[in-house]
């Protein structure tokens, strides 16, 4: 076989493999849009469900998911970034920091249903938060913590070493150096971690199953100690638990969830590119 | 030179990185307002010597400093805070390393970290230090533009202005012209000669000719040992040690 022919075959296989990766994504998106787009309306997005969830809108679920994602990020991002700063800037390479890093890697591999049970045990029962937005947000927050810490660590480590040396050589303290010459330059990377975390928190069902999600609520949550409906769980409910829900409502709900995650990501990406434009080295 | 008290007096200084000894039993004095040059081949401990003077060696994990370094008679390890020491003893690195912020912010970085907020004080410091480093005329109309847009030579003079803004006592130069073209090099050297009126300068250089051009006294380091220290003119005409003359005449290094 000639080298040229071998190359052609190889390229074809590579191209096919790539297409095979992209196809399911296009397929899924296509089906969801085709079957769900007809359900999308102002009323569907911004009104309460009616008639045993067979009619009306999904507003409480949309709002609930936004609350949960916001809560998870508010909890996990500061905590995760501070932990990453400690690991990268302060701790030396000893058994303790290695143990912490190992724990973080393992935390990332824990199945989401286990986080759900953990949240039930700790937040709902032990701390007596009950099934509430607070419990759900904290559970989701712990679930995305590894993503946030890992990406923040990578972002901090990618800030050139000499920024620190220069800052310290000009008489800045270690904390001033971190605050003024390291963190601002790590911000885009930290935001990337936040984006990844956002997407995961918005889409997961298992962690909110026992900690916050309500099957159906006639009114919107009033405080962080209330239960709430949430999109992923609502989707599960109307797809499997309640008979007689029109197909376009189910797919419409999936479309809303997908769009919500995309919009959140988009907002974070815009934010990140604005920071990036300012920083060049 | 004997009558004036030394700016830096160094006695029995050793620096170890882990088990590796990079500076061995160093004893020397640096006088106020002199340009003290340090020459020697790579890995002879020149940069470590500079970094010992403002305790940047502390940043190297496992580094250990023993012996005594006194600045104006005060022990640099227990006599004053490390931040205060580094403000008094500024350093210009081998490569121009501006921070990725504006020219103005680079110059006032040290002052801001000290807590200076007064805009008039900051403006004054920027103008004064940029004048001192002969950069003012080239950048006065674009102080708010990124420092990264400057040429290499300009960046290096900005790095000088950056330490001058904090009114230091001593300026350390670590091969400041190794990455620059001859014209930029000449400007930096000229700047150093002018700065000597007000500051004590320690210049580490790979370029023997540069030491001869600007230095008053010169030390020759080899493999962590101080081989010889004498007036620059004497070292380049009649070195006491044969290894010094071998290095200066280019037999090794």
PDB file of N, CA and C in Angstrom, chain A residues 162-163 165-173 176-177 180-181 185 280-281, chain B residues 54 56 59 83 86-87 89 91 93 97 99-100 109-110 113 148 162-163:
ATOM      1  N   UNK A 162       7.349  35.027  37.730  1.00  0.00           N
ATOM      2  CA  UNK A 162       8.071  36.282  37.941  1.00  0.00           C
ATOM      3  C   UNK A 162       7.152  37.426  38.382  1.00  0.00           C
ATOM      4  N   UNK A 163       5.813  37.309  38.145  1.00  0.00           N
ATOM      5  CA  UNK A 163       4.908  38.331  38.683  1.00  0.00           C
ATOM      6  C   UNK A 163       5.058  38.389  40.197  1.00  0.00           C
ATOM      7  N   UNK A 165       7.685  37.255  42.003  1.00  0.00           N
ATOM      8  CA  UNK A 165       9.029  37.715  42.373  1.00  0.00           C
ATOM      9  C   UNK A 165       9.114  39.224  42.283  1.00  0.00           C
ATOM     10  N   UNK A 166       8.624  39.791  41.161  1.00  0.00           N
ATOM     11  CA  UNK A 166       8.697  41.233  40.964  1.00  0.00           C
ATOM     12  C   UNK A 166       7.930  41.955  42.062  1.00  0.00           C
ATOM     13  N   UNK A 167       6.713  41.493  42.322  1.00  0.00           N
ATOM     14  CA  UNK A 167       5.883  42.152  43.324  1.00  0.00           C
ATOM     15  C   UNK A 167       6.550  42.110  44.700  1.00  0.00           C
ATOM     16  N   UNK A 168       7.060  40.951  45.065  1.00  0.00           N
ATOM     17  CA  UNK A 168       7.729  40.840  46.376  1.00  0.00           C
ATOM     18  C   UNK A 168       8.978  41.708  46.411  1.00  0.00           C
ATOM     19  N   UNK A 169       9.697  41.762  45.287  1.00  0.00           N
ATOM     20  CA  UNK A 169      10.941  42.542  45.263  1.00  0.00           C
ATOM     21  C   UNK A 169      10.651  44.033  45.398  1.00  0.00           C
ATOM     22  N   UNK A 170       9.406  44.438  45.121  1.00  0.00           N
ATOM     23  CA  UNK A 170       9.065  45.858  45.272  1.00  0.00           C
ATOM     24  C   UNK A 170       8.527  46.149  46.673  1.00  0.00           C
ATOM     25  N   UNK A 171       8.666  45.182  47.571  1.00  0.00           N
ATOM     26  CA  UNK A 171       8.298  45.429  48.958  1.00  0.00           C
ATOM     27  C   UNK A 171       6.852  45.099  49.287  1.00  0.00           C
ATOM     28  N   UNK A 172       6.163  44.388  48.378  1.00  0.00           N
ATOM     29  CA  UNK A 172       4.797  43.975  48.700  1.00  0.00           C
ATOM     30  C   UNK A 172       4.844  42.754  49.607  1.00  0.00           C
ATOM     31  N   UNK A 173       3.835  42.618  50.456  1.00  0.00           N
ATOM     32  CA  UNK A 173       3.769  41.421  51.298  1.00  0.00           C
ATOM     33  C   UNK A 173       3.243  40.265  50.448  1.00  0.00           C
ATOM     34  N   UNK A 176      -0.450  40.852  49.664  1.00  0.00           N
ATOM     35  CA  UNK A 176      -0.603  41.915  48.653  1.00  0.00           C
ATOM     36  C   UNK A 176      -0.238  41.390  47.269  1.00  0.00           C
ATOM     37  N   UNK A 177       0.812  40.581  47.225  1.00  0.00           N
ATOM     38  CA  UNK A 177       1.235  40.009  45.947  1.00  0.00           C
ATOM     39  C   UNK A 177       0.137  39.148  45.345  1.00  0.00           C
ATOM     40  N   UNK A 180      -2.920  41.502  44.361  1.00  0.00           N
ATOM     41  CA  UNK A 180      -2.775  42.476  43.278  1.00  0.00           C
ATOM     42  C   UNK A 180      -2.062  41.932  42.040  1.00  0.00           C
ATOM     43  N   UNK A 181      -1.215  40.929  42.213  1.00  0.00           N
ATOM     44  CA  UNK A 181      -0.433  40.495  41.055  1.00  0.00           C
ATOM     45  C   UNK A 181      -0.696  39.060  40.624  1.00  0.00           C
ATOM     46  N   UNK A 185      -4.871  38.100  37.505  1.00  0.00           N
ATOM     47  CA  UNK A 185      -4.471  37.441  36.266  1.00  0.00           C
ATOM     48  C   UNK A 185      -4.997  36.011  36.184  1.00  0.00           C
ATOM     49  N   UNK A 280      -2.613  41.006  28.896  1.00  0.00           N
ATOM     50  CA  UNK A 280      -1.738  40.409  27.884  1.00  0.00           C
ATOM     51  C   UNK A 280      -0.346  40.263  28.473  1.00  0.00           C
ATOM     52  N   UNK A 281       0.231  39.101  28.340  1.00  0.00           N
ATOM     53  CA  UNK A 281       1.643  38.968  28.685  1.00  0.00           C
ATOM     54  C   UNK A 281       2.234  37.829  27.914  1.00  0.00           C
TER      55      UNK A 281
ATOM     56  N   UNK B  54      18.746  41.330  49.291  1.00  0.00           N
ATOM     57  CA  UNK B  54      17.394  41.770  49.662  1.00  0.00           C
ATOM     58  C   UNK B  54      16.484  40.585  49.991  1.00  0.00           C
ATOM     59  N   UNK B  56      15.684  37.903  48.547  1.00  0.00           N
ATOM     60  CA  UNK B  56      14.880  37.171  47.561  1.00  0.00           C
ATOM     61  C   UNK B  56      15.233  35.690  47.588  1.00  0.00           C
ATOM     62  N   UNK B  59      12.732  33.076  48.733  1.00  0.00           N
ATOM     63  CA  UNK B  59      11.669  32.531  47.891  1.00  0.00           C
ATOM     64  C   UNK B  59      12.019  31.149  47.361  1.00  0.00           C
ATOM     65  N   UNK B  83       9.802  43.389  53.954  1.00  0.00           N
ATOM     66  CA  UNK B  83       9.219  44.339  52.994  1.00  0.00           C
ATOM     67  C   UNK B  83       9.987  45.659  53.009  1.00  0.00           C
ATOM     68  N   UNK B  86      13.307  45.255  51.223  1.00  0.00           N
ATOM     69  CA  UNK B  86      13.203  45.214  49.756  1.00  0.00           C
ATOM     70  C   UNK B  86      12.858  46.579  49.182  1.00  0.00           C
ATOM     71  N   UNK B  87      12.231  47.427  49.972  1.00  0.00           N
ATOM     72  CA  UNK B  87      12.004  48.796  49.496  1.00  0.00           C
ATOM     73  C   UNK B  87      13.305  49.589  49.486  1.00  0.00           C
ATOM     74  N   UNK B  89      16.328  48.175  49.208  1.00  0.00           N
ATOM     75  CA  UNK B  89      17.279  47.529  48.314  1.00  0.00           C
ATOM     76  C   UNK B  89      16.514  47.009  47.105  1.00  0.00           C
ATOM     77  N   UNK B  91      15.757  45.882  43.100  1.00  0.00           N
ATOM     78  CA  UNK B  91      16.497  45.047  42.147  1.00  0.00           C
ATOM     79  C   UNK B  91      15.915  45.176  40.748  1.00  0.00           C
ATOM     80  N   UNK B  93      15.985  43.007  37.284  1.00  0.00           N
ATOM     81  CA  UNK B  93      16.319  41.647  36.887  1.00  0.00           C
ATOM     82  C   UNK B  93      16.966  41.597  35.501  1.00  0.00           C
ATOM     83  N   UNK B  97      11.071  42.851  33.226  1.00  0.00           N
ATOM     84  CA  UNK B  97       9.859  42.171  33.695  1.00  0.00           C
ATOM     85  C   UNK B  97       8.845  43.182  34.195  1.00  0.00           C
ATOM     86  N   UNK B  99       5.150  44.469  35.019  1.00  0.00           N
ATOM     87  CA  UNK B  99       3.887  43.782  35.296  1.00  0.00           C
ATOM     88  C   UNK B  99       2.900  44.168  34.198  1.00  0.00           C
ATOM     89  N   UNK B 100       1.930  43.309  33.876  1.00  0.00           N
ATOM     90  CA  UNK B 100       1.028  43.568  32.752  1.00  0.00           C
ATOM     91  C   UNK B 100      -0.033  44.614  33.095  1.00  0.00           C
ATOM     92  N   UNK B 109       3.578  50.907  41.791  1.00  0.00           N
ATOM     93  CA  UNK B 109       3.181  49.653  42.433  1.00  0.00           C
ATOM     94  C   UNK B 109       3.676  49.577  43.881  1.00  0.00           C
ATOM     95  N   UNK B 110       4.971  49.821  44.067  1.00  0.00           N
ATOM     96  CA  UNK B 110       5.545  49.728  45.415  1.00  0.00           C
ATOM     97  C   UNK B 110       4.915  50.731  46.372  1.00  0.00           C
ATOM     98  N   UNK B 113       1.486  49.677  47.427  1.00  0.00           N
ATOM     99  CA  UNK B 113       1.540  48.599  48.409  1.00  0.00           C
ATOM    100  C   UNK B 113       1.892  49.127  49.796  1.00  0.00           C
ATOM    101  N   UNK B 148       3.678  46.681  28.573  1.00  0.00           N
ATOM    102  CA  UNK B 148       4.151  45.640  27.664  1.00  0.00           C
ATOM    103  C   UNK B 148       4.375  46.161  26.243  1.00  0.00           C
ATOM    104  N   UNK B 162      10.667  51.975  38.460  1.00  0.00           N
ATOM    105  CA  UNK B 162       9.775  51.314  39.397  1.00  0.00           C
ATOM    106  C   UNK B 162      10.411  51.203  40.785  1.00  0.00           C
ATOM    107  N   UNK B 163      11.714  50.895  40.837  1.00  0.00           N
ATOM    108  CA  UNK B 163      12.333  50.825  42.164  1.00  0.00           C
ATOM    109  C   UNK B 163      12.724  52.215  42.664  1.00  0.00           C
TER     110      UNK B 163
END
